[in-house]
PDB file of N, CA and C in Angstrom:
ATOM      1  N   MET A   1      -8.956 -17.192 -20.296  1.00  0.00           N
ATOM      2  CA  MET A   1     -10.098 -17.628 -21.062  1.00  0.00           C
ATOM      3  C   MET A   1     -11.035 -18.508 -20.041  1.00  0.00           C
ATOM      4  N   THR A   2     -10.218 -18.883 -18.960  1.00  0.00           N
ATOM      5  CA  THR A   2     -11.281 -19.192 -18.587  1.00  0.00           C
ATOM      6  C   THR A   2     -12.455 -18.630 -17.741  1.00  0.00           C
ATOM      7  N   SER A   3     -12.176 -16.844 -17.364  1.00  0.00           N
ATOM      8  CA  SER A   3     -12.517 -16.588 -16.959  1.00  0.00           C
ATOM      9  C   SER A   3     -13.156 -15.458 -17.451  1.00  0.00           C
ATOM     10  N   VAL A   4     -13.244 -15.409 -18.940  1.00  0.00           N
ATOM     11  CA  VAL A   4     -14.090 -15.216 -19.221  1.00  0.00           C
ATOM     12  C   VAL A   4     -15.235 -15.929 -19.768  1.00  0.00           C
ATOM     13  N   PRO A   5     -15.728 -16.968 -19.711  1.00  0.00           N
ATOM     14  CA  PRO A   5     -16.795 -17.578 -19.401  1.00  0.00           C
ATOM     15  C   PRO A   5     -17.691 -17.323 -18.302  1.00  0.00           C
ATOM     16  N   GLN A   6     -17.114 -17.014 -17.792  1.00  0.00           N
ATOM     17  CA  GLN A   6     -17.102 -16.795 -16.446  1.00  0.00           C
ATOM     18  C   GLN A   6     -17.039 -15.269 -15.817  1.00  0.00           C
ATOM     19  N   LEU A   7     -17.439 -14.494 -16.129  1.00  0.00           N
ATOM     20  CA  LEU A   7     -17.805 -13.197 -16.742  1.00  0.00           C
ATOM     21  C   LEU A   7     -18.781 -12.908 -17.264  1.00  0.00           C
ATOM     22  N   ALA A   8     -18.953 -13.769 -18.181  1.00  0.00           N
ATOM     23  CA  ALA A   8     -20.573 -14.305 -18.817  1.00  0.00           C
ATOM     24  C   ALA A   8     -21.505 -14.232 -18.578  1.00  0.00           C
ATOM     25  N   SER A   9     -21.433 -15.710 -17.965  1.00  0.00           N
ATOM     26  CA  SER A   9     -21.990 -15.992 -16.913  1.00  0.00           C
ATOM     27  C   SER A   9     -22.594 -15.001 -15.410  1.00  0.00           C
ATOM     28  N   LEU A  10     -21.614 -14.542 -14.766  1.00  0.00           N
ATOM     29  CA  LEU A  10     -22.203 -13.652 -13.652  1.00  0.00           C
ATOM     30  C   LEU A  10     -22.385 -12.603 -14.672  1.00  0.00           C
ATOM     31  N   LYS A  11     -22.071 -11.960 -15.856  1.00  0.00           N
ATOM     32  CA  LYS A  11     -23.468 -11.448 -16.185  1.00  0.00           C
ATOM     33  C   LYS A  11     -24.678 -11.516 -15.949  1.00  0.00           C
ATOM     34  N   THR A  12     -25.034 -12.136 -16.337  1.00  0.00           N
ATOM     35  CA  THR A  12     -26.305 -13.357 -17.153  1.00  0.00           C
ATOM     36  C   THR A  12     -27.021 -13.239 -15.640  1.00  0.00           C
ATOM     37  N   LYS A  13     -26.418 -14.091 -14.663  1.00  0.00           N
ATOM     38  CA  LYS A  13     -26.369 -13.328 -13.181  1.00  0.00           C
ATOM     39  C   LYS A  13     -27.280 -12.709 -12.500  1.00  0.00           C
ATOM     40  N   THR A  14     -25.856 -11.047 -11.842  1.00  0.00           N
ATOM     41  CA  THR A  14     -26.286 -10.247 -11.735  1.00  0.00           C
ATOM     42  C   THR A  14     -26.462  -8.997 -12.607  1.00  0.00           C
ATOM     43  N   SER A  15     -26.296  -7.551 -12.187  1.00  0.00           N
ATOM     44  CA  SER A  15     -26.135  -6.856 -13.441  1.00  0.00           C
ATOM     45  C   SER A  15     -25.137  -5.972 -13.658  1.00  0.00           C
ATOM     46  N   ALA A  16     -25.672  -4.841 -14.891  1.00  0.00           N
ATOM     47  CA  ALA A  16     -24.375  -5.687 -15.861  1.00  0.00           C
ATOM     48  C   ALA A  16     -23.214  -4.786 -14.649  1.00  0.00           C
ATOM     49  N   PRO A  17     -23.462  -3.471 -14.617  1.00  0.00           N
ATOM     50  CA  PRO A  17     -22.913  -2.979 -13.329  1.00  0.00           C
ATOM     51  C   PRO A  17     -21.902  -3.590 -12.258  1.00  0.00           C
ATOM     52  N   ALA A  18     -22.258  -4.724 -12.048  1.00  0.00           N
ATOM     53  CA  ALA A  18     -21.537  -6.016 -10.945  1.00  0.00           C
ATOM     54  C   ALA A  18     -20.490  -5.866 -11.318  1.00  0.00           C
ATOM     55  N   PRO A  19     -20.485  -7.529 -12.498  1.00  0.00           N
ATOM     56  CA  PRO A  19     -19.471  -7.197 -13.273  1.00  0.00           C
ATOM     57  C   PRO A  19     -17.987  -6.379 -13.052  1.00  0.00           C
ATOM     58  N   PRO A  20     -18.372  -5.449 -13.504  1.00  0.00           N
ATOM     59  CA  PRO A  20     -17.445  -3.785 -14.136  1.00  0.00           C
ATOM     60  C   PRO A  20     -16.627  -4.263 -12.817  1.00  0.00           C
ATOM     61  N   SER A  21     -17.443  -3.242 -11.748  1.00  0.00           N
ATOM     62  CA  SER A  21     -15.982  -3.500 -10.658  1.00  0.00           C
ATOM     63  C   SER A  21     -16.525  -4.393  -9.716  1.00  0.00           C
ATOM     64  N   ARG A  22     -16.702  -5.830 -10.000  1.00  0.00           N
ATOM     65  CA  ARG A  22     -16.004  -7.085  -9.525  1.00  0.00           C
ATOM     66  C   ARG A  22     -14.266  -6.884  -9.713  1.00  0.00           C
ATOM     67  N   LYS A  23     -14.705  -6.577 -11.122  1.00  0.00           N
ATOM     68  CA  LYS A  23     -12.771  -7.118 -12.278  1.00  0.00           C
ATOM     69  C   LYS A  23     -12.371  -5.707 -11.940  1.00  0.00           C
ATOM     70  N   SER A  24     -12.876  -4.497 -11.677  1.00  0.00           N
ATOM     71  CA  SER A  24     -11.452  -3.882 -11.142  1.00  0.00           C
ATOM     72  C   SER A  24     -10.591  -4.050  -9.888  1.00  0.00           C
ATOM     73  N   LEU A  25     -11.544  -4.942  -9.609  1.00  0.00           N
ATOM     74  CA  LEU A  25     -11.345  -5.851  -8.392  1.00  0.00           C
ATOM     75  C   LEU A  25      -9.865  -6.218  -8.035  1.00  0.00           C
ATOM     76  N   PRO A  26      -9.978  -7.007  -9.201  1.00  0.00           N
ATOM     77  CA  PRO A  26      -8.589  -7.877  -8.965  1.00  0.00           C
ATOM     78  C   PRO A  26      -7.654  -7.306  -9.332  1.00  0.00           C
ATOM     79  N   ALA A  27      -8.752  -5.982  -9.571  1.00  0.00           N
ATOM     80  CA  ALA A  27      -7.255  -5.811 -10.628  1.00  0.00           C
ATOM     81  C   ALA A  27      -5.453  -5.603 -10.033  1.00  0.00           C
ATOM     82  N   PRO A  28      -6.123  -3.862  -9.031  1.00  0.00           N
ATOM     83  CA  PRO A  28      -5.349  -3.700  -8.321  1.00  0.00           C
ATOM     84  C   PRO A  28      -5.200  -5.004  -7.447  1.00  0.00           C
ATOM     85  N   PRO A  29      -5.215  -5.267  -7.338  1.00  0.00           N
ATOM     86  CA  PRO A  29      -4.819  -6.914  -6.491  1.00  0.00           C
ATOM     87  C   PRO A  29      -4.420  -7.424  -7.005  1.00  0.00           C
ATOM     88  N   LEU A  30      -3.730  -7.518  -7.986  1.00  0.00           N
ATOM     89  CA  LEU A  30      -2.502  -8.343  -9.282  1.00  0.00           C
ATOM     90  C   LEU A  30      -1.621  -6.677  -8.740  1.00  0.00           C
ATOM     91  N   LYS A  31      -2.154  -6.166  -9.016  1.00  0.00           N
ATOM     92  CA  LYS A  31      -0.435  -5.532  -9.076  1.00  0.00           C
ATOM     93  C   LYS A  31      -0.338  -5.375  -7.879  1.00  0.00           C
ATOM     94  N   TRP A  32      -1.278  -5.030  -6.581  1.00  0.00           N
ATOM     95  CA  TRP A  32       0.375  -4.769  -5.794  1.00  0.00           C
ATOM     96  C   TRP A  32       0.885  -5.470  -5.681  1.00  0.00           C
ATOM     97  N   SER A  33       0.322  -7.208  -5.366  1.00  0.00           N
ATOM     98  CA  SER A  33       1.858  -8.517  -5.396  1.00  0.00           C
ATOM     99  C   SER A  33       2.842  -8.138  -6.331  1.00  0.00           C
ATOM    100  N   ALA A  34       2.924  -6.847  -7.560  1.00  0.00           N
ATOM    101  CA  ALA A  34       4.293  -7.212  -7.652  1.00  0.00           C
ATOM    102  C   ALA A  34       5.027  -6.196  -6.877  1.00  0.00           C
ATOM    103  N   PRO A  35       4.214  -4.655  -6.277  1.00  0.00           N
ATOM    104  CA  PRO A  35       5.824  -4.524  -5.081  1.00  0.00           C
ATOM    105  C   PRO A  35       5.169  -4.839  -3.777  1.00  0.00           C
ATOM    106  N   LEU A  36       4.582  -6.156  -3.755  1.00  0.00           N
ATOM    107  CA  LEU A  36       4.642  -6.740  -2.422  1.00  0.00           C
ATOM    108  C   LEU A  36       5.955  -6.971  -1.332  1.00  0.00           C
ATOM    109  N   PRO A  37       7.211  -7.245  -2.266  1.00  0.00           N
ATOM    110  CA  PRO A  37       8.479  -7.665  -2.408  1.00  0.00           C
ATOM    111  C   PRO A  37       8.729  -6.627  -1.357  1.00  0.00           C
ATOM    112  N   PRO A  38       8.947  -4.915  -2.427  1.00  0.00           N
ATOM    113  CA  PRO A  38       9.489  -4.656  -2.253  1.00  0.00           C
ATOM    114  C   PRO A  38       9.914  -3.922  -0.422  1.00  0.00           C
ATOM    115  N   SER A  39       8.395  -3.859  -0.917  1.00  0.00           N
ATOM    116  CA  SER A  39       6.856  -3.780   0.414  1.00  0.00           C
ATOM    117  C   SER A  39       7.729  -4.009   1.740  1.00  0.00           C
ATOM    118  N   ARG A  40       8.202  -5.424   2.190  1.00  0.00           N
ATOM    119  CA  ARG A  40       8.202  -6.112   3.424  1.00  0.00           C
ATOM    120  C   ARG A  40       9.777  -6.404   3.132  1.00  0.00           C
ATOM    121  N   ILE A  41      10.814  -5.564   1.703  1.00  0.00           N
ATOM    122  CA  ILE A  41      12.209  -4.906   2.220  1.00  0.00           C
ATOM    123  C   ILE A  41      11.957  -3.468   3.264  1.00  0.00           C
ATOM    124  N   SER A  42      10.543  -2.944   3.105  1.00  0.00           N
ATOM    125  CA  SER A  42      11.252  -1.668   3.347  1.00  0.00           C
ATOM    126  C   SER A  42      10.644  -2.427   5.055  1.00  0.00           C
ATOM    127  N   LEU A  43       9.466  -2.676   5.201  1.00  0.00           N
ATOM    128  CA  LEU A  43       8.797  -3.077   6.941  1.00  0.00           C
ATOM    129  C   LEU A  43       9.500  -3.480   7.715  1.00  0.00           C
ATOM    130  N   PRO A  44      10.809  -4.819   6.796  1.00  0.00           N
ATOM    131  CA  PRO A  44      12.196  -4.903   8.111  1.00  0.00           C
ATOM    132  C   PRO A  44      13.371  -3.630   8.530  1.00  0.00           C
ATOM    133  N   ALA A  45      12.841  -2.954   7.122  1.00  0.00           N
ATOM    134  CA  ALA A  45      13.915  -1.527   7.634  1.00  0.00           C
ATOM    135  C   ALA A  45      14.078  -0.197   8.986  1.00  0.00           C
ATOM    136  N   PRO A  46      12.037  -0.016   8.357  1.00  0.00           N
ATOM    137  CA  PRO A  46      11.762   0.876   9.604  1.00  0.00           C
ATOM    138  C   PRO A  46      11.959  -0.296  11.120  1.00  0.00           C
ATOM    139  N   PRO A  47      11.745  -0.347  10.920  1.00  0.00           N
ATOM    140  CA  PRO A  47      11.841  -1.729  12.432  1.00  0.00           C
ATOM    141  C   PRO A  47      13.072  -1.767  13.569  1.00  0.00           C
ATOM    142  N   ASP A  48      14.828  -1.468  12.225  1.00  0.00           N
ATOM    143  CA  ASP A  48      15.812  -1.814  12.513  1.00  0.00           C
ATOM    144  C   ASP A  48      16.081  -0.472  13.346  1.00  0.00           C
ATOM    145  N   ARG A  49      16.014   1.134  12.271  1.00  0.00           N
ATOM    146  CA  ARG A  49      16.110   2.266  12.022  1.00  0.00           C
ATOM    147  C   ARG A  49      15.341   1.909  13.820  1.00  0.00           C
ATOM    148  N   LEU A  50      14.142   1.356  13.726  1.00  0.00           N
ATOM    149  CA  LEU A  50      13.197   2.517  15.387  1.00  0.00           C
ATOM    150  C   LEU A  50      13.732   1.786  16.431  1.00  0.00           C
ATOM    151  N   SER A  51      14.735   0.687  15.868  1.00  0.00           N
ATOM    152  CA  SER A  51      15.347  -0.388  16.542  1.00  0.00           C
ATOM    153  C   SER A  51      16.362   0.209  17.406  1.00  0.00           C
ATOM    154  N   LEU A  52      17.088   0.491  17.043  1.00  0.00           N
ATOM    155  CA  LEU A  52      18.128   1.680  17.152  1.00  0.00           C
ATOM    156  C   LEU A  52      18.454   2.666  18.338  1.00  0.00           C
ATOM    157  N   PRO A  53      17.583   3.689  17.595  1.00  0.00           N
ATOM    158  CA  PRO A  53      17.899   4.464  19.090  1.00  0.00           C
ATOM    159  C   PRO A  53      16.702   4.424  20.087  1.00  0.00           C
ATOM    160  N   PRO A  54      15.848   3.366  19.991  1.00  0.00           N
ATOM    161  CA  PRO A  54      15.236   2.799  21.474  1.00  0.00           C
ATOM    162  C   PRO A  54      16.516   3.319  22.180  1.00  0.00           C
ATOM    163  N   LEU A  55      17.050   1.709  21.570  1.00  0.00           N
ATOM    164  CA  LEU A  55      17.464   0.227  22.398  1.00  0.00           C
ATOM    165  C   LEU A  55      18.235   2.117  23.858  1.00  0.00           C
ATOM    166  N   PRO A  56      19.305   3.357  22.940  1.00  0.00           N
ATOM    167  CA  PRO A  56      19.682   3.505  24.435  1.00  0.00           C
ATOM    168  C   PRO A  56      19.280   3.896  25.145  1.00  0.00           C
ATOM    169  N   SER A  57      18.286   4.608  24.582  1.00  0.00           N
ATOM    170  CA  SER A  57      16.624   5.077  25.823  1.00  0.00           C
ATOM    171  C   SER A  57      17.041   4.455  26.833  1.00  0.00           C
ATOM    172  N   ILE A  58      16.172   3.336  26.424  1.00  0.00           N
ATOM    173  CA  ILE A  58      15.704   1.445  27.023  1.00  0.00           C
ATOM    174  C   ILE A  58      16.893   1.788  27.894  1.00  0.00           C
ATOM    175  N   LYS A  59      18.279   1.452  27.363  1.00  0.00           N
ATOM    176  CA  LYS A  59      18.943   0.803  28.360  1.00  0.00           C
ATOM    177  C   LYS A  59      19.445   1.896  29.583  1.00  0.00           C
ATOM    178  N   SER A  60      19.550   2.739  29.574  1.00  0.00           N
ATOM    179  CA  SER A  60      18.811   3.956  31.161  1.00  0.00           C
ATOM    180  C   SER A  60      17.946   3.222  31.767  1.00  0.00           C
ATOM    181  N   LEU A  61      16.202   2.971  31.066  1.00  0.00           N
ATOM    182  CA  LEU A  61      15.633   2.467  31.842  1.00  0.00           C
ATOM    183  C   LEU A  61      15.971   0.844  32.979  1.00  0.00           C
ATOM    184  N   PRO A  62      14.873   0.187  33.468  1.00  0.00           N
ATOM    185  CA  PRO A  62      15.495  -0.386  34.075  1.00  0.00           C
ATOM    186  C   PRO A  62      14.341  -1.848  33.482  1.00  0.00           C
ATOM    187  N   GLU A  63      14.168  -1.661  32.801  1.00  0.00           N
ATOM    188  CA  GLU A  63      13.528  -2.233  31.796  1.00  0.00           C
ATOM    189  C   GLU A  63      14.658  -3.133  31.254  1.00  0.00           C
ATOM    190  N   VAL A  64      15.558  -3.513  31.013  1.00  0.00           N
ATOM    191  CA  VAL A  64      17.359  -3.551  29.924  1.00  0.00           C
ATOM    192  C   VAL A  64      16.273  -5.454  29.870  1.00  0.00           C
ATOM    193  N   PRO A  65      16.685  -6.002  31.692  1.00  0.00           N
ATOM    194  CA  PRO A  65      17.158  -7.133  31.338  1.00  0.00           C
ATOM    195  C   PRO A  65      15.193  -7.180  30.293  1.00  0.00           C
ATOM    196  N   THR A  66      14.244  -7.496  30.696  1.00  0.00           N
ATOM    197  CA  THR A  66      13.172  -7.032  29.258  1.00  0.00           C
ATOM    198  C   THR A  66      13.260  -7.066  28.553  1.00  0.00           C
ATOM    199  N   ILE A  67      13.780  -6.195  27.446  1.00  0.00           N
ATOM    200  CA  ILE A  67      14.477  -6.167  25.832  1.00  0.00           C
ATOM    201  C   ILE A  67      14.633  -7.773  25.780  1.00  0.00           C
ATOM    202  N   VAL A  68      16.176  -7.260  26.949  1.00  0.00           N
ATOM    203  CA  VAL A  68      16.798  -8.200  25.940  1.00  0.00           C
ATOM    204  C   VAL A  68      16.587  -9.320  25.788  1.00  0.00           C
ATOM    205  N   SER A  69      15.357 -10.421  26.612  1.00  0.00           N
ATOM    206  CA  SER A  69      14.932 -11.877  26.729  1.00  0.00           C
ATOM    207  C   SER A  69      14.220 -11.940  25.876  1.00  0.00           C
ATOM    208  N   ALA A  70      14.064 -10.140  25.504  1.00  0.00           N
ATOM    209  CA  ALA A  70      12.787 -11.407  24.730  1.00  0.00           C
ATOM    210  C   ALA A  70      13.055  -9.484  23.264  1.00  0.00           C
ATOM    211  N   ARG A  71      13.930 -10.417  22.999  1.00  0.00           N
ATOM    212  CA  ARG A  71      14.406  -8.905  21.580  1.00  0.00           C
ATOM    213  C   ARG A  71      14.002  -8.950  19.328  1.00  0.00           C
ATOM    214  N   PRO A  72      13.292  -9.690  19.957  1.00  0.00           N
ATOM    215  CA  PRO A  72      12.091 -10.099  18.460  1.00  0.00           C
ATOM    216  C   PRO A  72      11.356  -8.849  19.069  1.00  0.00           C
ATOM    217  N   LEU A  73      11.244  -9.113  20.106  1.00  0.00           N
ATOM    218  CA  LEU A  73       9.603  -8.055  20.979  1.00  0.00           C
ATOM    219  C   LEU A  73       9.787  -6.695  20.673  1.00  0.00           C
ATOM    220  N   PRO A  74      11.277  -6.115  21.440  1.00  0.00           N
ATOM    221  CA  PRO A  74      11.658  -5.281  21.329  1.00  0.00           C
ATOM    222  C   PRO A  74      10.670  -4.122  20.003  1.00  0.00           C
ATOM    223  N   SER A  75      10.799  -4.959  19.450  1.00  0.00           N
ATOM    224  CA  SER A  75       9.678  -3.617  17.740  1.00  0.00           C
ATOM    225  C   SER A  75       8.509  -3.796  18.024  1.00  0.00           C
ATOM    226  N   MET A  76       8.243  -5.254  18.578  1.00  0.00           N
ATOM    227  CA  MET A  76       6.376  -4.426  19.100  1.00  0.00           C
ATOM    228  C   MET A  76       6.169  -4.402  20.449  1.00  0.00           C
ATOM    229  N   LEU A  77       7.762  -3.679  21.305  1.00  0.00           N
ATOM    230  CA  LEU A  77       6.511  -2.975  21.998  1.00  0.00           C
ATOM    231  C   LEU A  77       7.073  -1.318  22.184  1.00  0.00           C
ATOM    232  N   PHE A  78       7.062  -1.071  21.172  1.00  0.00           N
ATOM    233  CA  PHE A  78       7.408   0.031  21.240  1.00  0.00           C
ATOM    234  C   PHE A  78       6.533   0.759  19.847  1.00  0.00           C
ATOM    235  N   LEU A  79       6.243  -0.220  18.506  1.00  0.00           N
ATOM    236  CA  LEU A  79       5.500   0.359  18.444  1.00  0.00           C
ATOM    237  C   LEU A  79       4.263   0.208  19.316  1.00  0.00           C
ATOM    238  N   TYR A  80       3.332  -0.336  20.251  1.00  0.00           N
ATOM    239  CA  TYR A  80       2.514  -0.067  20.606  1.00  0.00           C
ATOM    240  C   TYR A  80       2.918   0.861  21.354  1.00  0.00           C
ATOM    241  N   ALA A  81       4.355   1.331  22.675  1.00  0.00           N
ATOM    242  CA  ALA A  81       4.109   2.795  23.047  1.00  0.00           C
ATOM    243  C   ALA A  81       3.924   3.773  21.784  1.00  0.00           C
ATOM    244  N   LEU A  82       3.974   3.485  20.749  1.00  0.00           N
ATOM    245  CA  LEU A  82       3.199   4.806  19.565  1.00  0.00           C
ATOM    246  C   LEU A  82       2.380   5.238  19.457  1.00  0.00           C
TER     247      LEU A  82
END
């Protein structure tokens, strides 16, 4: 209800094609809000999978202590390595 008057004022201030494009932009973000939760769950899943296979490979390397001391950093290091 409050956005209706705001849109009207915007229409008078800016050209007609401007308001429609702006309305379209806020629409997608709202839709993305819903898939945000699944995305968050999907993000942590891949790192775990990546951290599993690389662990053995790194164990062979002498950088084992570095990864052990920085457990939460391994995923970041792997991403950088990729």
